[in-house]
Structure formats: structure tokens, C-alpha cells
Coordinates of C-alpha atoms and ligand atoms in Angstrom, one line a residue:
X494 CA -49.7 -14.2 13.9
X495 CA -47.0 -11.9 15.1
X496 CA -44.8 -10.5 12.0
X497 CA -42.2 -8.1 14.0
X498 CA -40.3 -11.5 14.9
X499 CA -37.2 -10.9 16.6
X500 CA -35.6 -12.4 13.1
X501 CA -37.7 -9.8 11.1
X502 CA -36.8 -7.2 12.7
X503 CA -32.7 -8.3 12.7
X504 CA -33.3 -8.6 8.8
X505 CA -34.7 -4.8 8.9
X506 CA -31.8 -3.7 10.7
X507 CA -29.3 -5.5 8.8
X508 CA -31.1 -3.7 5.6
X509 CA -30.7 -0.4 6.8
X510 CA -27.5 -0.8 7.9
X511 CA -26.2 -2.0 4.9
X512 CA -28.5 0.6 2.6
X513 CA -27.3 3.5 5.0
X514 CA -23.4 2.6 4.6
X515 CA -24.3 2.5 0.6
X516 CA -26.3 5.9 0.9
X517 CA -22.8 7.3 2.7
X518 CA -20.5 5.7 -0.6
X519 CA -22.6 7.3 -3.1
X520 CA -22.4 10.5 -0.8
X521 CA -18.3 10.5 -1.2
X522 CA -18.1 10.4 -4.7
X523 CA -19.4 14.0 -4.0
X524 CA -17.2 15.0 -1.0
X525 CA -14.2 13.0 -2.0
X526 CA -12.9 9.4 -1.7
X527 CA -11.0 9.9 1.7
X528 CA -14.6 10.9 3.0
X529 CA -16.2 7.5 2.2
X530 CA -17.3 6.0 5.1
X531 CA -15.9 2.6 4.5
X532 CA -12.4 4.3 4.1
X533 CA -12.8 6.2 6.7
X534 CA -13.1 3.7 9.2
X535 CA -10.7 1.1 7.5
X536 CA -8.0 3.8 7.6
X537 CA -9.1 4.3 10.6
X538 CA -8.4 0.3 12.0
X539 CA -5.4 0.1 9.8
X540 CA -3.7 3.3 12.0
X541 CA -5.1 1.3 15.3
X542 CA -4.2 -2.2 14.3
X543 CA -1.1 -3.2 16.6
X544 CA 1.7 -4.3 14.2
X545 CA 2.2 -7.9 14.6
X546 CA -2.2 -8.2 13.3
X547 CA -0.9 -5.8 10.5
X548 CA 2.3 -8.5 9.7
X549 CA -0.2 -11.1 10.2
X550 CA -2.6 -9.7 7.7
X551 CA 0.2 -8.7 5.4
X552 CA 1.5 -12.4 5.7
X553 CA -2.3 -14.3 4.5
X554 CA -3.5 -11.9 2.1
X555 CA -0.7 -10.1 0.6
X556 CA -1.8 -7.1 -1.2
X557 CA -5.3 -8.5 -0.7
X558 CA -5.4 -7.1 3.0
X559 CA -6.8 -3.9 1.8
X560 CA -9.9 -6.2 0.6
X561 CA -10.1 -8.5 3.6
X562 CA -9.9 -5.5 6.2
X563 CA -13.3 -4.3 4.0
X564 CA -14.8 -7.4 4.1
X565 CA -14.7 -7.4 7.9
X566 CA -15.9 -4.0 8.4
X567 CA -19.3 -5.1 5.9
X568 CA -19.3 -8.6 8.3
X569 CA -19.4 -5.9 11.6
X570 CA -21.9 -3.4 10.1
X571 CA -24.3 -6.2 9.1
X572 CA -24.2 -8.0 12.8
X573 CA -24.5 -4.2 14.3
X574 CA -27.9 -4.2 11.8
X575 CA -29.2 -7.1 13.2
X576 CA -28.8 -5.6 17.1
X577 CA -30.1 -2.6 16.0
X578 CA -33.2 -4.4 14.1
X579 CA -33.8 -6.3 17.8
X580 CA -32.9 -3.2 20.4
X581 CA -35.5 -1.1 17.4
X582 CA -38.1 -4.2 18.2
X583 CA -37.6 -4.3 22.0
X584 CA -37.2 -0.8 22.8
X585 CA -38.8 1.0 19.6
X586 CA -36.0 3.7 19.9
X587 CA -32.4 2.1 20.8
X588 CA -32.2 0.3 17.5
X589 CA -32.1 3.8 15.9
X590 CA -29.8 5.3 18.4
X591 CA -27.4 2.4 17.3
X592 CA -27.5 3.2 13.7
X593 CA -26.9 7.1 14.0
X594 CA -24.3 6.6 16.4
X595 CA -22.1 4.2 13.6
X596 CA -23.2 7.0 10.5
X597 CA -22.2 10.0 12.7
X598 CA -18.7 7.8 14.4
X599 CA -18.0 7.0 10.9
X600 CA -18.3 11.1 9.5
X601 CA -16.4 12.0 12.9
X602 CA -13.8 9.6 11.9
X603 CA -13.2 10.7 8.4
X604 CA -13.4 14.4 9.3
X605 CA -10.4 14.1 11.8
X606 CA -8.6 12.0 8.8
X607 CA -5.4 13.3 6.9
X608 CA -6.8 14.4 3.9
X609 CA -10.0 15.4 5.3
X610 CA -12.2 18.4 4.9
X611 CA -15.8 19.8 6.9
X612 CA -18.0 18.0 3.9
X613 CA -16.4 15.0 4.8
X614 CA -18.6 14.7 7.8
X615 CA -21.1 14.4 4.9
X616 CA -21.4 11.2 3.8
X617 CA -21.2 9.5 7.6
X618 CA -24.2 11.5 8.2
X619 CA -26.5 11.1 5.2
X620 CA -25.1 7.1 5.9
X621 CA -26.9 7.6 9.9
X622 CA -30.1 9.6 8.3
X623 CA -30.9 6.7 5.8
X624 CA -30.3 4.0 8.2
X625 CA -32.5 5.5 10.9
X626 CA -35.4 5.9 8.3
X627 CA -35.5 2.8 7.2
X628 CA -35.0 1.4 10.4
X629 CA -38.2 3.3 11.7
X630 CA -40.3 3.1 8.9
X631 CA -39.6 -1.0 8.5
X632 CA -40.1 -2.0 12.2
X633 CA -42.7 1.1 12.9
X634 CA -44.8 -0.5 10.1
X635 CA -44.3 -3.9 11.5
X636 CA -45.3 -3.0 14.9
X637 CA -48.4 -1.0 13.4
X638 CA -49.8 -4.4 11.7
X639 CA -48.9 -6.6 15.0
X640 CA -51.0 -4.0 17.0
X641 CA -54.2 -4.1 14.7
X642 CA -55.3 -7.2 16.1
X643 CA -57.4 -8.7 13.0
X644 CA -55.3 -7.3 10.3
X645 CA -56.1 -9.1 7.0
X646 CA -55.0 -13.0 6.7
X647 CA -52.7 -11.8 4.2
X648 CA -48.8 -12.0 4.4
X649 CA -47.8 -8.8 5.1
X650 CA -44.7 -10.0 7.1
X651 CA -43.5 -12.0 4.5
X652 CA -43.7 -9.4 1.8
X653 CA -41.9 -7.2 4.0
X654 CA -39.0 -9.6 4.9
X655 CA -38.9 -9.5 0.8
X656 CA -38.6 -5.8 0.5
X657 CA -36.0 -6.2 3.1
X658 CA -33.7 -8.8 1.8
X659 CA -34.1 -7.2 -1.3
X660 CA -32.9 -4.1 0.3
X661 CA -29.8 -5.9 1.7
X662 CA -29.1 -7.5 -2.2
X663 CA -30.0 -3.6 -3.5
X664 CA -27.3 -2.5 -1.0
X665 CA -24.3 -4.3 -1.7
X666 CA -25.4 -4.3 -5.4
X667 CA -25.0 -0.4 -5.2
X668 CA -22.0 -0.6 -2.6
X669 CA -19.8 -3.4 -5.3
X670 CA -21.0 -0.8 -8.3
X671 CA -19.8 2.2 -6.6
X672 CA -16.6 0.5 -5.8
X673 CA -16.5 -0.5 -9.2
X674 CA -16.8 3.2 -10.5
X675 CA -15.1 4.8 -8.4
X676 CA -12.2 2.7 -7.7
X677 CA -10.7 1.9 -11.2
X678 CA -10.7 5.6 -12.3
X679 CA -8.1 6.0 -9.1
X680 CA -5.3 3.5 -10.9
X681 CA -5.6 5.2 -14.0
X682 CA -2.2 7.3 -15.3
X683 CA -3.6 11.2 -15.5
X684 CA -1.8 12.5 -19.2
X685 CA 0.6 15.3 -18.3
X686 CA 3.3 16.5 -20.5
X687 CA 7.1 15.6 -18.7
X688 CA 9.8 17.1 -19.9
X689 CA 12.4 15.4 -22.6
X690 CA 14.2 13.0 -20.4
X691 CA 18.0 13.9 -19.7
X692 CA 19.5 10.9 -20.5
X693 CA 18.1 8.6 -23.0
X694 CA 20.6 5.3 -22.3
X695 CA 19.2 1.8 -22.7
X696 CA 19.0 -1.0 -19.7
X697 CA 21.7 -3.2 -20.7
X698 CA 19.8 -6.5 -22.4
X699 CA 18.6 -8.8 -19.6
X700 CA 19.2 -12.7 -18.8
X701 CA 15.3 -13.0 -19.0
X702 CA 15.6 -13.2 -22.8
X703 CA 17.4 -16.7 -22.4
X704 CA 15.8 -17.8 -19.3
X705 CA 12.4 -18.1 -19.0
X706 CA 10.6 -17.7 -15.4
X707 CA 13.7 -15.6 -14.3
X708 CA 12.0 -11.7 -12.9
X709 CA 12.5 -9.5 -15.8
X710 CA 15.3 -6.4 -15.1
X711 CA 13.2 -4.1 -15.8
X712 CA 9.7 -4.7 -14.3
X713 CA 6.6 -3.5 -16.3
X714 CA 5.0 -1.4 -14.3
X715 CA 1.7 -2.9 -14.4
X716 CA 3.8 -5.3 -12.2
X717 CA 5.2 -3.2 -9.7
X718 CA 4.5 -4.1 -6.7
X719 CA 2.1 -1.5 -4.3
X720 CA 1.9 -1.2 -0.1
X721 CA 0.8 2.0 1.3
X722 CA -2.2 2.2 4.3
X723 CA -4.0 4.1 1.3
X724 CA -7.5 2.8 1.6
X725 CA -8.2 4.7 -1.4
X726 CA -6.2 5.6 -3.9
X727 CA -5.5 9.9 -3.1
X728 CA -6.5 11.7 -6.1
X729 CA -4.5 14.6 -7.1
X730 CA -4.3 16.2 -9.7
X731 CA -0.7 18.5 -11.3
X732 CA -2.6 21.9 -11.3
X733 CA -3.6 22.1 -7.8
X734 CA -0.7 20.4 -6.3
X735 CA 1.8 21.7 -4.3
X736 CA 4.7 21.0 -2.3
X737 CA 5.6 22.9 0.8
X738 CA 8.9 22.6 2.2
X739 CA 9.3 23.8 5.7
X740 CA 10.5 22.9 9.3
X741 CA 14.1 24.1 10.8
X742 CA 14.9 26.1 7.6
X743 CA 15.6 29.9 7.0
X744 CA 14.0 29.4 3.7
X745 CA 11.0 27.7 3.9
X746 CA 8.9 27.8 0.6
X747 CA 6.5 26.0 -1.5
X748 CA 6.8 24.9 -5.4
X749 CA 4.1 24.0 -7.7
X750 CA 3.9 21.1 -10.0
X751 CA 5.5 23.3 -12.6
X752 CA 8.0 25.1 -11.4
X753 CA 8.8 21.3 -9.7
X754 CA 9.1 20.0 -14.4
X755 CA 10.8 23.2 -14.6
X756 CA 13.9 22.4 -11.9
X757 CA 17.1 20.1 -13.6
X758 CA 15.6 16.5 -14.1
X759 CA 17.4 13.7 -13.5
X760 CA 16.7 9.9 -14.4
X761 CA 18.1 7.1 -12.7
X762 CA 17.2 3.1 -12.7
X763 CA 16.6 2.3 -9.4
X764 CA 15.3 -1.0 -7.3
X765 CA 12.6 -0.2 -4.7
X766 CA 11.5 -2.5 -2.1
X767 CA 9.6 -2.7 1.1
X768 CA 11.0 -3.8 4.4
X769 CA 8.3 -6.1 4.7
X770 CA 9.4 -8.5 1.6
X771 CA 9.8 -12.0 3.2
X772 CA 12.9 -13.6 2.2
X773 CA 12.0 -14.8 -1.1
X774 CA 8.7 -12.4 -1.3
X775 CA 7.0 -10.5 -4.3
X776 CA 7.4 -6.9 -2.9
X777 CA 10.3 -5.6 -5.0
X778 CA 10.3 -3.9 -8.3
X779 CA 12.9 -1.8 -10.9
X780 CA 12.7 0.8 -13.0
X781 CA 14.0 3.9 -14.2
X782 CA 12.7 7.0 -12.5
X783 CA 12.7 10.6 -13.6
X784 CA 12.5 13.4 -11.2
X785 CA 13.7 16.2 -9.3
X786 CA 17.2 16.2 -6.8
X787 CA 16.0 16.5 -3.1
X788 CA 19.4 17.9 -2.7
X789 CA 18.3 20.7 -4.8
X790 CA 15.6 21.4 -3.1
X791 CA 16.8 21.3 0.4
X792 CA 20.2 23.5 -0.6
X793 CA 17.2 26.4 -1.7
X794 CA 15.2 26.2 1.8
X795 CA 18.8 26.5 3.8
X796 CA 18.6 24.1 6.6
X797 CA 20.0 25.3 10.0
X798 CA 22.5 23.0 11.7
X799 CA 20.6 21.2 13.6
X800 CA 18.4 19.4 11.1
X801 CA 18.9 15.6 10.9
X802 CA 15.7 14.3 8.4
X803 CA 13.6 15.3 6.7
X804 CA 9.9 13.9 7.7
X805 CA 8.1 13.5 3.9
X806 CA 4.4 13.6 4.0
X807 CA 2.0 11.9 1.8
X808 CA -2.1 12.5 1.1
X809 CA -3.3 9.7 3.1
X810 CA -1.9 10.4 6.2
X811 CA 1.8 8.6 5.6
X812 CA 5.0 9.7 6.8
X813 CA 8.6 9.0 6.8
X814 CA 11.7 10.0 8.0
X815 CA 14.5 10.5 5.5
X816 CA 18.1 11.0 7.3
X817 CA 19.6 13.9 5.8
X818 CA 23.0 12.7 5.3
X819 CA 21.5 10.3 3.4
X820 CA 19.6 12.6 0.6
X821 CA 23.2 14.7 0.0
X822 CA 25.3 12.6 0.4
X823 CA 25.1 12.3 -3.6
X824 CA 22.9 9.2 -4.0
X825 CA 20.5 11.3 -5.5
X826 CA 17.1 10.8 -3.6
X827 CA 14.7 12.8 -6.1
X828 CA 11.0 13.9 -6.1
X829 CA 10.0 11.6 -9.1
X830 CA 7.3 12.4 -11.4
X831 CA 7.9 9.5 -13.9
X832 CA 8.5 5.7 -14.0
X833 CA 9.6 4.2 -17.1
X834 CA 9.7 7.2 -18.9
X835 CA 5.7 7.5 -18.2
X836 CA 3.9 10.0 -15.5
X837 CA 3.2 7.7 -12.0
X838 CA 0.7 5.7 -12.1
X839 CA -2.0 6.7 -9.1
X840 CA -1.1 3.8 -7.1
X841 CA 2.3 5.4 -7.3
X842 CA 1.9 8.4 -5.8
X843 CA 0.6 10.8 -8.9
X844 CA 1.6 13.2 -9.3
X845 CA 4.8 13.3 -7.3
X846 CA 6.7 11.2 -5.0
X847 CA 10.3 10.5 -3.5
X848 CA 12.4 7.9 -4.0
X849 CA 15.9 7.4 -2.0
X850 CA 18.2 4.8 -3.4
X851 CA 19.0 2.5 -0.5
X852 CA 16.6 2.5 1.8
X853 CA 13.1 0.7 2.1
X854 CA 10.2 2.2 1.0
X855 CA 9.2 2.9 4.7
X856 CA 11.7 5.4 4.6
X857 CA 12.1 7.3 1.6
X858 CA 9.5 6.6 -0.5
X859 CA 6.6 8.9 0.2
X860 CA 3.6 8.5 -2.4
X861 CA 1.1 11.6 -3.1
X862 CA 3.8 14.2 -1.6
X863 CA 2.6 16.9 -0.4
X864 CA 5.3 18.5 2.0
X865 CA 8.7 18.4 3.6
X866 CA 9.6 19.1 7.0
X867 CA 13.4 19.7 8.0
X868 CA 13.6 18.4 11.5
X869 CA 15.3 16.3 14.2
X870 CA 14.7 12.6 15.2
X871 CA 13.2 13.7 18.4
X872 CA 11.3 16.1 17.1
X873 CA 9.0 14.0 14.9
X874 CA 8.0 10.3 14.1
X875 CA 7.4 8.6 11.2
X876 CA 4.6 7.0 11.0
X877 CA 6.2 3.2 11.1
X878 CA 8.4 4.6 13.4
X879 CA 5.6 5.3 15.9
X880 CA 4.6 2.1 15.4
X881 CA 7.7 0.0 16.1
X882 CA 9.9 -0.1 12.8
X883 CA 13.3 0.7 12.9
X884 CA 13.8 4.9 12.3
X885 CA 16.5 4.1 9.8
X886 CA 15.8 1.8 7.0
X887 CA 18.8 1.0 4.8
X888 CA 18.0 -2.3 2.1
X889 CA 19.8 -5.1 3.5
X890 CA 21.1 -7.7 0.9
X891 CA 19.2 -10.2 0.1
X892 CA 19.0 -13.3 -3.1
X893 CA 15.6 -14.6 -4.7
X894 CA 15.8 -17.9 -6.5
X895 CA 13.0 -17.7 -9.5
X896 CA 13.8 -20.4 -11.5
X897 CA 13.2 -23.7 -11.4
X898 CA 9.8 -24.2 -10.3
X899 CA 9.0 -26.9 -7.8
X900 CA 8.3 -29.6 -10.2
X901 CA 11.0 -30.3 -12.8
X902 CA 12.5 -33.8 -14.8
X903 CA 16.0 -34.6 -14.3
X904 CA 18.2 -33.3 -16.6
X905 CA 20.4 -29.6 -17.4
X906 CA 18.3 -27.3 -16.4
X907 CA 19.1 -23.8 -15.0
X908 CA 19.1 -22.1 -11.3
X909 CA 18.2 -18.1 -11.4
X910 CA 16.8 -15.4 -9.7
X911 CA 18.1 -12.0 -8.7
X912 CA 19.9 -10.3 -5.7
X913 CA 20.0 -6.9 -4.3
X914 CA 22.4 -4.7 -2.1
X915 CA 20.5 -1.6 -3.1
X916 CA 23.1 1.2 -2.8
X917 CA 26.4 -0.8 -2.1
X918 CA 25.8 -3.4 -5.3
X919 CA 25.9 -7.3 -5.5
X920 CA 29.7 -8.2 -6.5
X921 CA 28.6 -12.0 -6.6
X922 CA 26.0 -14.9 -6.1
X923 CA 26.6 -18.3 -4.7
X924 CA 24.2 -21.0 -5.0
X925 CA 24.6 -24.4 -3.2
X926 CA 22.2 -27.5 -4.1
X927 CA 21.7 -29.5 -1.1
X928 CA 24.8 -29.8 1.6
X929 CA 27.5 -29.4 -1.4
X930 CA 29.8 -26.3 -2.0
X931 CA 28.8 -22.6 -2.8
X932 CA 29.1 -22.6 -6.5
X933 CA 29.1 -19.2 -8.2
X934 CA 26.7 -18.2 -10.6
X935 CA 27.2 -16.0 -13.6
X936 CA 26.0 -12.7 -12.9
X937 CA 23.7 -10.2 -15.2
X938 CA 25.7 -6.9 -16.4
X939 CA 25.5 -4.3 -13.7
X940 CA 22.6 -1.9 -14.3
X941 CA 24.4 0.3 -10.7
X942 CA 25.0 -0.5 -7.5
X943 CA 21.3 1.0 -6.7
X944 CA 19.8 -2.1 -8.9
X945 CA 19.1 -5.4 -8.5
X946 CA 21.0 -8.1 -10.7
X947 CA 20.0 -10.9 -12.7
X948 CA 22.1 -14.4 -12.0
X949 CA 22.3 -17.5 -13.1
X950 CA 23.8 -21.2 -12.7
X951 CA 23.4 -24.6 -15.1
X952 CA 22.8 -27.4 -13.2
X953 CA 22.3 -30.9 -13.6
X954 CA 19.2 -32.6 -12.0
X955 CA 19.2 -35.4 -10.5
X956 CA 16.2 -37.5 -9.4
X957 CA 14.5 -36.8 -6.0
X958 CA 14.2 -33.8 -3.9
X959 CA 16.7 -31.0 -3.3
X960 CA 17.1 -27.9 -1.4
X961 CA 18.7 -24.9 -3.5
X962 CA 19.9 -22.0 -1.4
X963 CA 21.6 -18.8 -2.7
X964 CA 22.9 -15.9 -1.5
X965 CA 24.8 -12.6 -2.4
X966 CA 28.2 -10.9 -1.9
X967 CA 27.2 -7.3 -2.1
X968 CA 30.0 -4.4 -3.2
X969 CA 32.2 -4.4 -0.7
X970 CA 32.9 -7.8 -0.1
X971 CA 29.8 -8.7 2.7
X972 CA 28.7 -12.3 1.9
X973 CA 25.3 -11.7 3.1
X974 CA 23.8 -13.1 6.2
X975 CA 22.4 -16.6 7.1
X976 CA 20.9 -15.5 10.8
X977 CA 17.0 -15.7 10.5
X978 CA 15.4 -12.5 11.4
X979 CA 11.9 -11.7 10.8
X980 CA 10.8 -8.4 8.8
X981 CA 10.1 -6.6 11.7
X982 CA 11.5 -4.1 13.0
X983 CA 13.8 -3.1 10.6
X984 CA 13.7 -6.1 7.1
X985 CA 14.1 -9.4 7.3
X986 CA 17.6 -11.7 6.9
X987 CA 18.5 -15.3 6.0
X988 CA 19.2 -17.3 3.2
X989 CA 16.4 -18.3 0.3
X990 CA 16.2 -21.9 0.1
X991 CA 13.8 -23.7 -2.4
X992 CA 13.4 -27.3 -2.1
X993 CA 12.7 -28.5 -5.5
X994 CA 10.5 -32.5 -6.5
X995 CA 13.1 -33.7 -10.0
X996 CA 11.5 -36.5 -11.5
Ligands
MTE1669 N1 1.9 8.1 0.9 C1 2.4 6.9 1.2 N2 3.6 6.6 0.7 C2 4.2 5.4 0.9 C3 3.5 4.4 1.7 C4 2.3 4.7 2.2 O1 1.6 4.0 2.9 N3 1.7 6.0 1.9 N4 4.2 3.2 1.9 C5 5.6 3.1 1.7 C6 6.1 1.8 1.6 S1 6.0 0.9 3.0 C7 6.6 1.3 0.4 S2 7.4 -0.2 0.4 C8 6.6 2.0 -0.9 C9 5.9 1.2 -2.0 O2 5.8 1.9 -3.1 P1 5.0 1.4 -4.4 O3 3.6 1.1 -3.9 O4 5.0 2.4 -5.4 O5 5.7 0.1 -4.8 O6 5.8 3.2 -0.7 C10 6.1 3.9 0.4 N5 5.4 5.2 0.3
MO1670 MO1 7.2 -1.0 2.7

């Protein structure tokens, strides 16, 4: 009876793949998260992945891409197992060649990283050493009792396909529990001491009160939406961080976290949202945030003439490019260091991050900042840039209906949502049920023209199915546009309709 079947020996390989990638996870909790080896190479396909994949993947899994991008990276190591388990069988050598080739490709990856340091060619290699071991020792073994002809009627090959699918369980066991350790720790709040906010005025109260379902003005940060190509959350901390501020500037310089809380703070409520928010989408949030003016900063390091932006840095590798003009010409862009009157969260870039009023996040909303570079457009990309988004990113205007959901009885119900012009202000919202006339709804007080605003409109519904569109007038008078565009290259446009079943 021959026990190294080709299946066997795919089930070895599959077990030390999967037991090697979990020898590399525990490794990085030594050498850091960006030198985990499954963040490593995710990052590394996220950077690679040609945008309209990226919009695809955006599109089906929302915020859950992160996960599913994971999940194929364990579906690819586990097939590259099996090979390796057969080629290890066949050849009694290339199976292992396989293995140490993905550990080492995986260290070489995250050592050539953003963020990366030497050890983190660690964990890719410990991750290629325990693969190749149990590779050897599973099929070596294997091949050992095949070749002694009258080995004992017991069922060696059976126990060891046990050891090995226990293995694979024991692996991604470990890999989910190291996940689980390692990751929640990252979204925690660090406790650092801010300084007394400068101004202490309240949000003016919100419609939400009296309408329920409607997005609340403020939203609780728990809530706040989060993209970045972060695989893992950058973890740093106030006393080693630093910013350095450099690039066409007589002054160049670099601040620490303290001298940052000791500059002027400012606080201002301000809606952010990402150019990738469908018509209609999830990905916008408001709060207040406190920080330092980028105007201040930039006035110390003197730029020369020629600057046009300034290309914002972030731990994972990010960047974008913030037109000057734009960050003095008194809109007050700031390094922020608190949202909601609480120290960022990690997803939010702990322990310091920027945040223009205006413009998408793409563009002026660096997470984990770590340095400023006065430069010229041609000079330097940004990373969407390089990738095909537009260079400049202002927030076009743009109307979310909230309320009512899609099953309601006839009757006086309401119509609400919000609407933003971030920077120029919404003057007024229309909303239109079916073919009728634009109606106007009654607006939330202004918050500034940098914040969304709540509106509203009664309405009475009538059996059968509507369509409810709505859009926005923003400050100056620019009823916002119907044309359809998609999010890429530079946000999307077009009208939010909801069709709605009255009963
Ligand atoms: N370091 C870093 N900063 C980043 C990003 C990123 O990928 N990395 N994404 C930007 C984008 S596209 C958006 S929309 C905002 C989102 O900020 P939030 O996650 O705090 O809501 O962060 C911006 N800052
Ligand atoms: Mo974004």
C-alpha cells in the first residue's frame, strides 16, 4: 500500500504552507506589524492592483476589501502548498524550493515596504524555514515507510494525513488568534494629554432629534467612516514621533509631538469624505477637529517661489499632494491631533494627521504623518495620482436622501438626508418625488460652509412606487449637477434618486 499518495503529499504541503505563513505572523508581533508577511504581500497587491480591480473591490466589499484581499492571499498560499506537497513527492527537493522561495519573496517584499526596517526580513524567513521543515520531515517520513517494503499493516499514512490536517486546523487556529491579538490593540485610542481646546462652542442642535433614520450632524466617531491601503493599522506612538518638513524650503526642520501641542491650536467642525463615495454612499463623516495650522508651519520652513504643494506622507507608504494655494489661502488645513475633542483614534491616523477643508481625503488627508515635502507637481506624485486620480481633488457637491427607507405605508411621512459643498456651503436642497416639481426642503442651521447640512421635507405618501431625487444648491448659487460620472478619476456626479414601495 503506497501512503505518499499524490493527495498526501498535497495535504503535507498545504500544512506547511499554511503552519510556515503562521510561524512568520507570530514572528511580526516581534519585528512589527508592517513586517507581517500577510501584510506585506497584501500591501504589496494592493500598490500593484490596476485601479478599476481596486474600484471593483471597493464597489462589492466596501470596507471589507481589506478582508477579502487576505482571504485570497490564504486561498493562493494553500494551492501553492498543495504544488509544493506534489513537486516535494515527485522530485523530493522542488517542493521545498517552492516554499522558501514564497517565505523569502514575502521578507524581500516587506523589507522594501514604506515603513520597513532590516528585521523585517525576519518573519518572511522564519515563515520559509518552518515550511521547508515540515515539508521535509512529512514527505521524507512518507517516502521512508513507502520504501521499507513490509512495513507494519498498520496505518501509518492515515495517522499522518491526521497530524497533517490537524496542522492545517492548528494553523489557521494560530493565524485567526494572532489576528485577533494583534489587530484590536491597533484601533485602540492611545491616552495622551491635549491641550485645553480653544474654543469650546456647541454644534448647533441637529434635525436628527426629530427625525429618526436621518445621519446624525455630528457623527460618533465609532462611526466614522475609514479607507487608507493600510493593511495594518501603523502603530505610533507621541514620544517617538516626529514630523520632518522639508523639500524646496530655506528652512527645512523637524517638530516633535510636543513642540507640535505646544504651537496655537485651533478647532474647527469639518466634513471629510473620500472621492470614492458613490452617489448616495457611506464614506462621509463630521466632526470637530483640533490641531495645528499648516499655514504655520509652512510660513516657519520659508518656501522658495517655486513651490506649488506640498506632498504629505503617511507610515504605510501613502501620499498626497496638497496644492499650496489651497493650505494659505486661510481655509485652515491643520495637522490634527484630536477628533471630537478626543486624541485620533489609530484608524485615524494617531497620533497626527492633516486635514484640508474642501478637498477629498485623497488629497489632504494624510493619516500617520510623518513628513512634509514643499515641492512642484512635476516634481512628485501622489500616490493616487500615479495611479490615475485626478492631482487636484476639491469635494464636489453632492445630496444623500436617508430617510424614508424603502418600505413605508401611505400617509405624512418625511423626506431627509444631508448635502455637502464642503468649502463653498449648501445654500439650498430640492427634492422632487417622481416627474413633479423641485420642492425645497427646509434646511438644518449652518454648522460653516466646510460642513455638511441636515434637510428635510414632509411629504404625503401615496400608494405605489416612487422615485425621490434631491439635490443641492451650494454657496454660490451652483444647483449641483445631474451628468452621471463615475468616482474615478476625480469623485463622482449625478443626482441621488431612491425609489421608494408605499403601501
Ligand atoms: N496614511 C494614509 N492616509 C490616508 C489614506 C491612506 O491610505 N493612508 N487614505 C486617504 C483617503 S483616500 C481618505 S478618504 C481619508 C479617510 O480618512 P479616515 O479613514 O480617517 O476617514 O484618509 C486619507 N488619508
Ligand atoms: Mo478617499
Amino acid at each position: 500500500m503506497e501512503r505518499l499518495t499524490k493527495s498526501t503529499a498535497g495535504v503535507w504541503g498545504l500544512a506547511a504552507a499554511l503552519v510556515g505563513v503562521l510561524a512568520g505572523q507570530v514572528t511580526s508581533i516581534f519585528t512589527g506589524p508592517s513586517s507581517s508577511p500577510m501584510d506585506a504581500v497584501g500591501g504589496f497587491v494592493i500598490d500593484l492592483t490596476p485601479p478599476p480591480v481596486k474600484d471593483w473591490a471597493v464597489a462589492t466589499f466596501g470596507t471589507g476589501d481589506k478582508a477579502f484581499l487576505l482571504f485570497v492571499i490564504a486561498v493562493a498560499v494553500a494551492v501553492l502548498g498543495w504544488l509544493a506537497g506534489i513537486l516535494q513527492r515527485r522530485t523530493g527537493w522542488a517542493g521545498s524550493v517552492l516554499l522558501a522561495g514564497l517565505g523569502i519573496g514575502s521578507g524581500l517584499i516587506a523589507a522594501t515596504r514604506a515603513a520597513s526596517s532590516p528585521t523585517s526580513l525576519v518573519p518572511g524567513m522564519m515563515a520559509a524555514l518552518v515550511a521547508v521543515l515540515v515539508l521535509r520531515w512529512g514527505v521524507g517520513r512518507l517516502r521512508a515507510l513507502d520504501g521499507a517494503a513490509n512495513a507494519s499493516v498498520g496505518e501509518p499514512s492515515r495517522r499522518l494525513l491526521m497530524i497533517g490536517g490537524a496542522g492545517v486546523a492548528i494553523g489557521g487556529l494560530g493565524l485567526a488568534a494572532v489576528e485577533g491579538v494583534v489587530r484590536p490593540t491597533a484601533v485602540g485610542r492611545p491616552p495622551i494629554d491635549l491641550p485645553t481646546p480653544v474654543s469650546t462652542s456647541s454644534l448647533p442642535p441637529g434635525l436628527e432629534s426629530e427625525i429618526t433614520g436621518l445621519t446624525p450632524l455630528r457623527t460618533p466617531i465609532e462611526d466614522f467612516y475609514r479607507i487608507d491601503i493600510a493593511l495594518s493599522v501603523p502603530r505610533r506612538e507621541a514620544e517617538d514621533w516626529e514630523l520632518v518638513i522639508d523639500g524646496m524650503v530655506r528652512n527645512p526642520f523637524t517638530i516633535t509631538f510636543d513642540e507640535l501641542l505646544a504651537m496655537p491650536m485651533v478647532e474647527r467642525d469639518v466634513t471629510l469624505t473620500c472621492v470614492s463615495n458613490p452617489i448616495g454612499g457611506p464614506y462621509v463623516g463630521s466632526t470637530r477637529w483640533q490641531g495645528v495650522l499648516v499655514a504655520d508651519i509652512i510660513r516657519r520652513a520659508d518656501p522658495e517661489a517655486r513651490v506649488e504643494q506640498v506632498l504629505s506622507s503617511g507610515a504605510d507608504g501613502f501620499t498626497a499632494s496638497t496644492p499650496l494655494g489651497v493650505m494659505l489661502d486661510g481655509r485652515d488645513a491643520m495637522i490634527a491631533v484630536a477628533m471630537d475633542g478626543q486624541p485620533l483614534p489609530r484608524v485615524h491616523g494617531f497620533p497626527a494627521r492633516l486635514l484640508t477643508p474642501g478637498l477629498y481625503g485623497y488629497v489632504g488627508a494624510t493619516k500617520w504623518l510623518e513628513k512634509l515635502t514643499l515641492t512642484t507637481f512635476a516634481e512628485s506624485q501622489a500616490y493616487w495620482t500615479r495611479r490615475g486620480w485626478g492631482e487636484q481633488g476639491p469635494v464636489k457637491t453632492a445630496t444623500r436622501i436617508d430617510v424614508p427607507g424603502n418600505d413605508l405605508s401611505a400617509g405624512d411621512t418625511t423626506i431627509a438626508g444631508i448635502a455637502w459643498a464642503t468649502h463653498r456651503g449648501i445654500s439650498k436642497v430640492e427634492v422632487r418625488v417622481d416627474q413633479g416639481p423641485w420642492q425645497e426642503a427646509t434646511l438644518g442651521e449652518e454648522v460653516n460652509a466646510d460642513y455638511w447640512r441636515q434637510w428635510s421635507l414632509p411629504w404625503a405618501a401615496t400608494s405605489g412606487t416612487h422615485q425621490i431625487t434631491a439635490r443641492a444648491i451650494d454657496g454660490a448659487g451652483d444647483v449641483q449637477t445631474d451628468a452621471i460620472q463615475d468616482v474615478v478619476p476625480d469623485g463622482p456626479t449625478g443626482y441621488h434618486v431612491r425609489t421608494v414601495q408605499v403601501g
